Tab-separated table of C-alpha atoms in Angstrom:
chain	number	residue	atom	x	y	z
A	1	UNK	CA	0.000	0.000	0.000
A	2	UNK	CA	1.384	3.395	-1.019
A	3	UNK	CA	0.021	6.768	0.095
A	4	UNK	CA	0.590	10.141	-1.555
A	5	UNK	CA	0.306	13.058	0.872
A	6	UNK	CA	0.581	16.714	-0.086
A	7	UNK	CA	1.786	19.209	2.494
A	8	UNK	CA	3.495	16.299	4.209
A	9	UNK	CA	6.491	17.994	5.813
A	10	UNK	CA	4.687	19.615	8.747
A	11	UNK	CA	1.418	19.955	10.641
A	12	UNK	CA	-1.471	17.657	9.785
A	13	UNK	CA	0.277	16.270	6.709
A	14	UNK	CA	3.208	15.109	8.814
A	15	UNK	CA	0.788	13.364	11.171
A	16	UNK	CA	-0.889	11.602	8.253
A	17	UNK	CA	2.470	10.367	7.011
A	18	UNK	CA	3.618	9.238	10.451
A	19	UNK	CA	0.408	7.363	11.271
A	20	UNK	CA	0.249	5.625	7.885
A	21	UNK	CA	3.852	4.483	8.184
A	22	UNK	CA	3.659	3.522	11.852
A	23	UNK	CA	0.224	1.900	12.102
A	24	UNK	CA	-0.597	0.836	8.545
A	25	UNK	CA	2.943	0.068	7.341
A	26	UNK	CA	2.272	2.123	4.204
A	27	UNK	CA	4.945	3.225	1.778
A	28	UNK	CA	4.853	6.950	1.139
A	29	UNK	CA	5.192	9.601	-1.523
A	30	UNK	CA	5.585	12.873	0.354
A	31	UNK	CA	5.002	16.166	-1.455
A	32	UNK	CA	5.818	19.604	-0.076
A	33	UNK	CA	7.447	22.916	-0.982
A	34	UNK	CA	9.623	22.858	2.157
A	35	UNK	CA	12.724	21.102	0.878
A	36	UNK	CA	14.749	20.790	4.106
A	37	UNK	CA	11.790	19.723	6.256
A	38	UNK	CA	10.580	17.337	3.560
A	39	UNK	CA	13.904	15.505	3.358
A	40	UNK	CA	14.214	15.319	7.133
A	41	UNK	CA	10.691	13.882	7.368
A	42	UNK	CA	11.381	11.322	4.646
A	43	UNK	CA	14.615	10.197	6.314
A	44	UNK	CA	12.970	9.963	9.742
A	45	UNK	CA	9.995	7.897	8.575
A	46	UNK	CA	12.168	5.630	6.474
A	47	UNK	CA	14.585	4.971	9.344
A	48	UNK	CA	11.939	4.733	12.065
A	49	UNK	CA	9.374	2.458	10.429
A	50	UNK	CA	11.204	0.653	7.640
A	51	UNK	CA	8.841	1.811	4.904
A	52	UNK	CA	9.756	3.022	1.445
A	53	UNK	CA	9.591	6.810	1.250
A	54	UNK	CA	9.883	8.954	-1.873
A	55	UNK	CA	9.852	12.734	-1.636
A	56	UNK	CA	9.097	15.445	-4.168
A	57	UNK	CA	9.700	19.115	-3.436
A	58	UNK	CA	7.379	21.186	-5.595
A	59	UNK	CA	5.244	24.309	-5.499
A	60	UNK	CA	1.722	22.939	-5.882
A	61	UNK	CA	0.372	26.298	-7.028
A	62	UNK	CA	2.079	25.866	-10.409
A	63	UNK	CA	-0.029	25.304	-13.531
A	64	UNK	CA	1.377	21.828	-14.212
A	65	UNK	CA	2.012	20.795	-10.598
A	66	UNK	CA	-0.427	17.873	-10.578
A	67	UNK	CA	0.952	16.505	-13.836
A	68	UNK	CA	4.489	16.775	-12.443
A	69	UNK	CA	3.524	14.807	-9.330
A	70	UNK	CA	1.801	12.178	-11.468
A	71	UNK	CA	4.835	11.843	-13.750
A	72	UNK	CA	7.150	11.585	-10.737
A	73	UNK	CA	5.113	8.662	-9.396
A	74	UNK	CA	4.939	6.976	-12.791
A	75	UNK	CA	8.694	7.246	-13.354
A	76	UNK	CA	9.260	5.417	-10.067
A	77	UNK	CA	6.546	2.836	-10.756
A	78	UNK	CA	4.613	3.953	-7.678
A	79	UNK	CA	1.056	2.636	-7.595
A	80	UNK	CA	-0.830	5.116	-5.439
A	81	UNK	CA	-3.522	3.445	-3.310
A	82	UNK	CA	-4.246	6.465	-1.099
A	83	UNK	CA	-4.330	10.107	-2.172
A	84	UNK	CA	-4.505	12.721	0.577
A	85	UNK	CA	-4.943	16.293	-0.648
A	86	UNK	CA	-3.819	18.070	2.498
A	87	UNK	CA	-1.686	21.027	1.355
A	88	UNK	CA	-3.239	24.397	2.029
A	89	UNK	CA	-2.741	28.009	3.016
A	90	UNK	CA	-4.621	30.172	5.487
A	91	UNK	CA	-4.740	33.940	5.822
A	92	UNK	CA	-7.036	36.649	7.208
A	93	UNK	CA	-7.483	39.778	5.084
A	94	UNK	CA	-10.016	42.065	3.526
A	95	UNK	CA	-10.505	40.824	-0.018
A	96	UNK	CA	-9.571	44.128	-1.664
A	97	UNK	CA	-6.286	44.116	0.268
A	98	UNK	CA	-5.228	40.634	-0.859
A	99	UNK	CA	-2.451	40.549	-3.438
A	100	UNK	CA	-3.685	38.969	-6.696
A	101	UNK	CA	-0.856	36.430	-6.567
A	102	UNK	CA	-2.174	35.165	-3.222
A	103	UNK	CA	-5.642	34.828	-4.694
A	104	UNK	CA	-4.278	32.766	-7.574
A	105	UNK	CA	-2.181	30.698	-5.177
A	106	UNK	CA	-4.959	29.714	-2.786
A	107	UNK	CA	-7.293	28.856	-5.666
A	108	UNK	CA	-4.647	26.626	-7.218
A	109	UNK	CA	-3.701	24.953	-3.948
A	110	UNK	CA	-7.257	24.303	-2.725
A	111	UNK	CA	-9.023	23.800	-6.051
A	112	UNK	CA	-7.080	23.306	-9.300
A	113	UNK	CA	-4.260	21.058	-8.138
A	114	UNK	CA	-6.359	18.759	-5.879
A	115	UNK	CA	-8.926	18.449	-8.676
A	116	UNK	CA	-6.280	17.407	-11.180
A	117	UNK	CA	-4.636	15.013	-8.726
A	118	UNK	CA	-8.018	13.364	-8.137
A	119	UNK	CA	-8.504	13.094	-11.891
A	120	UNK	CA	-5.088	11.592	-12.603
A	121	UNK	CA	-4.701	9.203	-9.669
A	122	UNK	CA	-8.437	8.585	-9.341
A	123	UNK	CA	-8.560	7.278	-12.893
A	124	UNK	CA	-5.820	4.763	-12.092
A	125	UNK	CA	-7.628	3.680	-8.936
A	126	UNK	CA	-10.884	3.199	-10.835
A	127	UNK	CA	-9.143	1.052	-13.437
A	128	UNK	CA	-7.713	-1.132	-10.676
A	129	UNK	CA	-11.035	-1.246	-8.839
A	130	UNK	CA	-9.785	0.036	-5.463
A	131	UNK	CA	-8.330	3.049	-3.711
A	132	UNK	CA	-8.944	5.855	-1.238
A	133	UNK	CA	-9.046	9.626	-1.647
A	134	UNK	CA	-9.110	11.959	1.350
A	135	UNK	CA	-9.595	15.667	0.685
A	136	UNK	CA	-9.056	18.235	3.429
A	137	UNK	CA	-11.805	20.833	3.488
A	138	UNK	CA	-12.773	22.797	6.611
A	139	UNK	CA	-15.690	23.525	8.915
A	140	UNK	CA	-15.475	27.005	7.357
A	141	UNK	CA	-16.868	25.481	4.166
A	142	UNK	CA	-20.282	25.331	5.837
A	143	UNK	CA	-20.348	29.050	6.689
A	144	UNK	CA	-19.577	32.572	5.512
A	145	UNK	CA	-16.582	34.229	7.177
A	146	UNK	CA	-15.689	37.846	6.334
A	147	UNK	CA	-11.909	38.057	6.242
A	148	UNK	CA	-11.664	34.383	5.365
A	149	UNK	CA	-13.573	34.672	2.109
A	150	UNK	CA	-10.912	33.030	-0.083
A	151	UNK	CA	-10.270	30.246	2.428
A	152	UNK	CA	-13.872	29.297	3.118
A	153	UNK	CA	-15.003	29.577	-0.503
A	154	UNK	CA	-12.198	27.404	-1.879
A	155	UNK	CA	-12.747	24.872	0.901
A	156	UNK	CA	-16.444	24.908	0.042
A	157	UNK	CA	-15.528	23.958	-3.515
A	158	UNK	CA	-13.428	21.049	-2.250
A	159	UNK	CA	-16.309	19.854	-0.074
A	160	UNK	CA	-18.834	19.924	-2.909
A	161	UNK	CA	-16.387	18.450	-5.429
A	162	UNK	CA	-15.507	15.556	-3.118
A	163	UNK	CA	-19.146	14.643	-2.571
A	164	UNK	CA	-19.746	14.681	-6.320
A	165	UNK	CA	-16.867	12.445	-7.369
A	166	UNK	CA	-17.586	10.083	-4.487
A	167	UNK	CA	-20.835	8.981	-6.153
A	168	UNK	CA	-19.020	8.403	-9.437
A	169	UNK	CA	-15.930	6.621	-8.153
A	170	UNK	CA	-17.626	4.346	-5.618
A	171	UNK	CA	-19.048	2.381	-8.559
A	172	UNK	CA	-15.438	1.472	-9.390
A	173	UNK	CA	-14.409	0.511	-5.869
A	174	UNK	CA	-12.821	3.852	-4.960
A	175	UNK	CA	-13.838	5.582	-1.729
A	176	UNK	CA	-13.738	9.391	-1.466
A	177	UNK	CA	-13.868	11.058	1.950
A	178	UNK	CA	-13.798	14.764	2.744
A	179	UNK	CA	-12.708	16.014	6.173
A	180	UNK	CA	-14.109	19.285	7.541
A	181	UNK	CA	-12.153	19.949	10.735
A	182	UNK	CA	-12.511	23.039	12.864
A	183	UNK	CA	-9.614	24.727	14.639
A	184	UNK	CA	-6.358	22.787	14.907
A	185	UNK	CA	-3.841	23.401	17.682
A	186	UNK	CA	-1.072	25.209	15.796
A	187	UNK	CA	0.554	28.689	16.088
A	188	UNK	CA	-1.338	29.641	12.916
A	189	UNK	CA	-4.008	31.741	14.642
A	190	UNK	CA	-1.677	33.949	16.674
A	191	UNK	CA	-3.133	32.871	20.019
A	192	UNK	CA	-1.215	32.631	23.290
A	193	UNK	CA	-0.138	29.244	24.643
A	194	UNK	CA	-2.557	29.680	27.555
A	195	UNK	CA	-5.549	30.199	25.263
A	196	UNK	CA	-4.453	27.349	23.004
A	197	UNK	CA	-4.332	24.960	25.953
A	198	UNK	CA	-7.831	26.016	27.017
A	199	UNK	CA	-9.220	25.515	23.517
A	200	UNK	CA	-7.756	22.007	23.395
A	201	UNK	CA	-9.131	21.218	26.860
A	202	UNK	CA	-12.582	22.427	25.792
A	203	UNK	CA	-12.243	20.356	22.589
A	204	UNK	CA	-12.741	23.443	20.437
A	205	UNK	CA	-9.262	22.965	18.984
A	206	UNK	CA	-7.842	19.531	18.146
A	207	UNK	CA	-4.199	18.393	18.261
A	208	UNK	CA	-2.983	17.584	14.700
A	209	UNK	CA	-2.307	13.924	15.556
A	210	UNK	CA	-5.836	13.398	16.883
A	211	UNK	CA	-7.366	15.030	13.837
A	212	UNK	CA	-5.273	12.946	11.437
A	213	UNK	CA	-6.153	9.705	13.226
A	214	UNK	CA	-9.887	10.426	13.105
A	215	UNK	CA	-9.758	11.384	9.427
A	216	UNK	CA	-7.805	8.266	8.475
A	217	UNK	CA	-10.244	6.018	10.330
A	218	UNK	CA	-13.125	7.685	8.513
A	219	UNK	CA	-11.341	7.246	5.186
A	220	UNK	CA	-10.649	3.548	5.699
A	221	UNK	CA	-14.238	3.071	6.879
A	222	UNK	CA	-15.434	4.516	3.584
A	223	UNK	CA	-17.293	7.439	5.145
A	224	UNK	CA	-18.436	10.362	3.010
A	225	UNK	CA	-17.497	13.119	5.460
A	226	UNK	CA	-15.564	13.492	8.692
A	227	UNK	CA	-15.994	16.414	11.084
A	228	UNK	CA	-13.771	15.670	14.091
A	229	UNK	CA	-14.722	17.313	17.385
A	230	UNK	CA	-17.992	17.089	19.280
A	231	UNK	CA	-18.094	20.869	19.715
A	232	UNK	CA	-18.136	21.396	15.953
A	233	UNK	CA	-21.261	19.257	15.629
A	234	UNK	CA	-22.956	21.125	18.469
A	235	UNK	CA	-22.041	24.683	17.498
A	236	UNK	CA	-22.159	24.590	13.703
A	237	UNK	CA	-25.982	24.619	13.389
A	238	UNK	CA	-26.082	27.639	15.725
A	239	UNK	CA	-23.224	29.487	14.047
A	240	UNK	CA	-24.834	29.101	10.640
A	241	UNK	CA	-27.811	31.079	11.919
A	242	UNK	CA	-25.709	34.143	12.813
A	243	UNK	CA	-26.002	37.165	10.501
A	244	UNK	CA	-22.910	37.821	8.388
A	245	UNK	CA	-22.632	41.297	9.934
A	246	UNK	CA	-22.340	39.799	13.434
A	247	UNK	CA	-19.759	37.258	12.261
A	248	UNK	CA	-17.787	40.134	10.758
A	249	UNK	CA	-17.775	42.052	14.050
A	250	UNK	CA	-16.632	38.951	15.925
A	251	UNK	CA	-13.837	38.297	13.433
A	252	UNK	CA	-12.511	41.852	13.846
A	253	UNK	CA	-11.924	41.152	17.549
A	254	UNK	CA	-9.635	38.206	16.857
A	255	UNK	CA	-5.857	38.737	17.330
A	256	UNK	CA	-5.037	38.251	13.627
A	257	UNK	CA	-7.222	41.262	12.676
A	258	UNK	CA	-5.668	43.690	15.126
């Protein structure tokens, strides 16, 4: 079994790679734009768990990025059984203040490249009659967030796209799962360590390893969606009822907007 993981050199992607190698004895194709971290991760997993690990350093926002990844795998005769589209970016900004290059980048990373990877590797899986695809969306995909408009809208695309291809590919033995996690315990949000610990304790924010484990279990179980965290299930219906204007005022009070 061989798994391809994008954004595999840190964060959630690193946890996916570690768990698949450690607990499922999967060989890996790790993809990231962080060359040093990527090589260190590949060496560590290879030495620690005795699995085969290939690594490709590439900017996945490029026009032909998906085709390059596919060619890399083909040249090494890697038969991809699991595709995890995990790579992503996250930023808070007023839309008119966002540099056009960042707009193009997030659309490519969350939409174009994952779509093409699903097309290329998904076709191979369908021909073989088996395989798994796990796409990383977000709980934001279910809502409207001023300041996060590019993030939530591109993640919404990935959510809808995943549900659509699931119905097509399941007829060929391929399972497609989309994960919609809420907050993850990383320095990404600019919160203090004290607040981060409280959010984890209240189960509002999940440790990356816990999130990855839940998503992988959902994927192997053939589930359509995975929303880790009890709080997300409880609060989402209420949050979706809030007026956009109120959400906007709340967002402006967050540290990243100050």
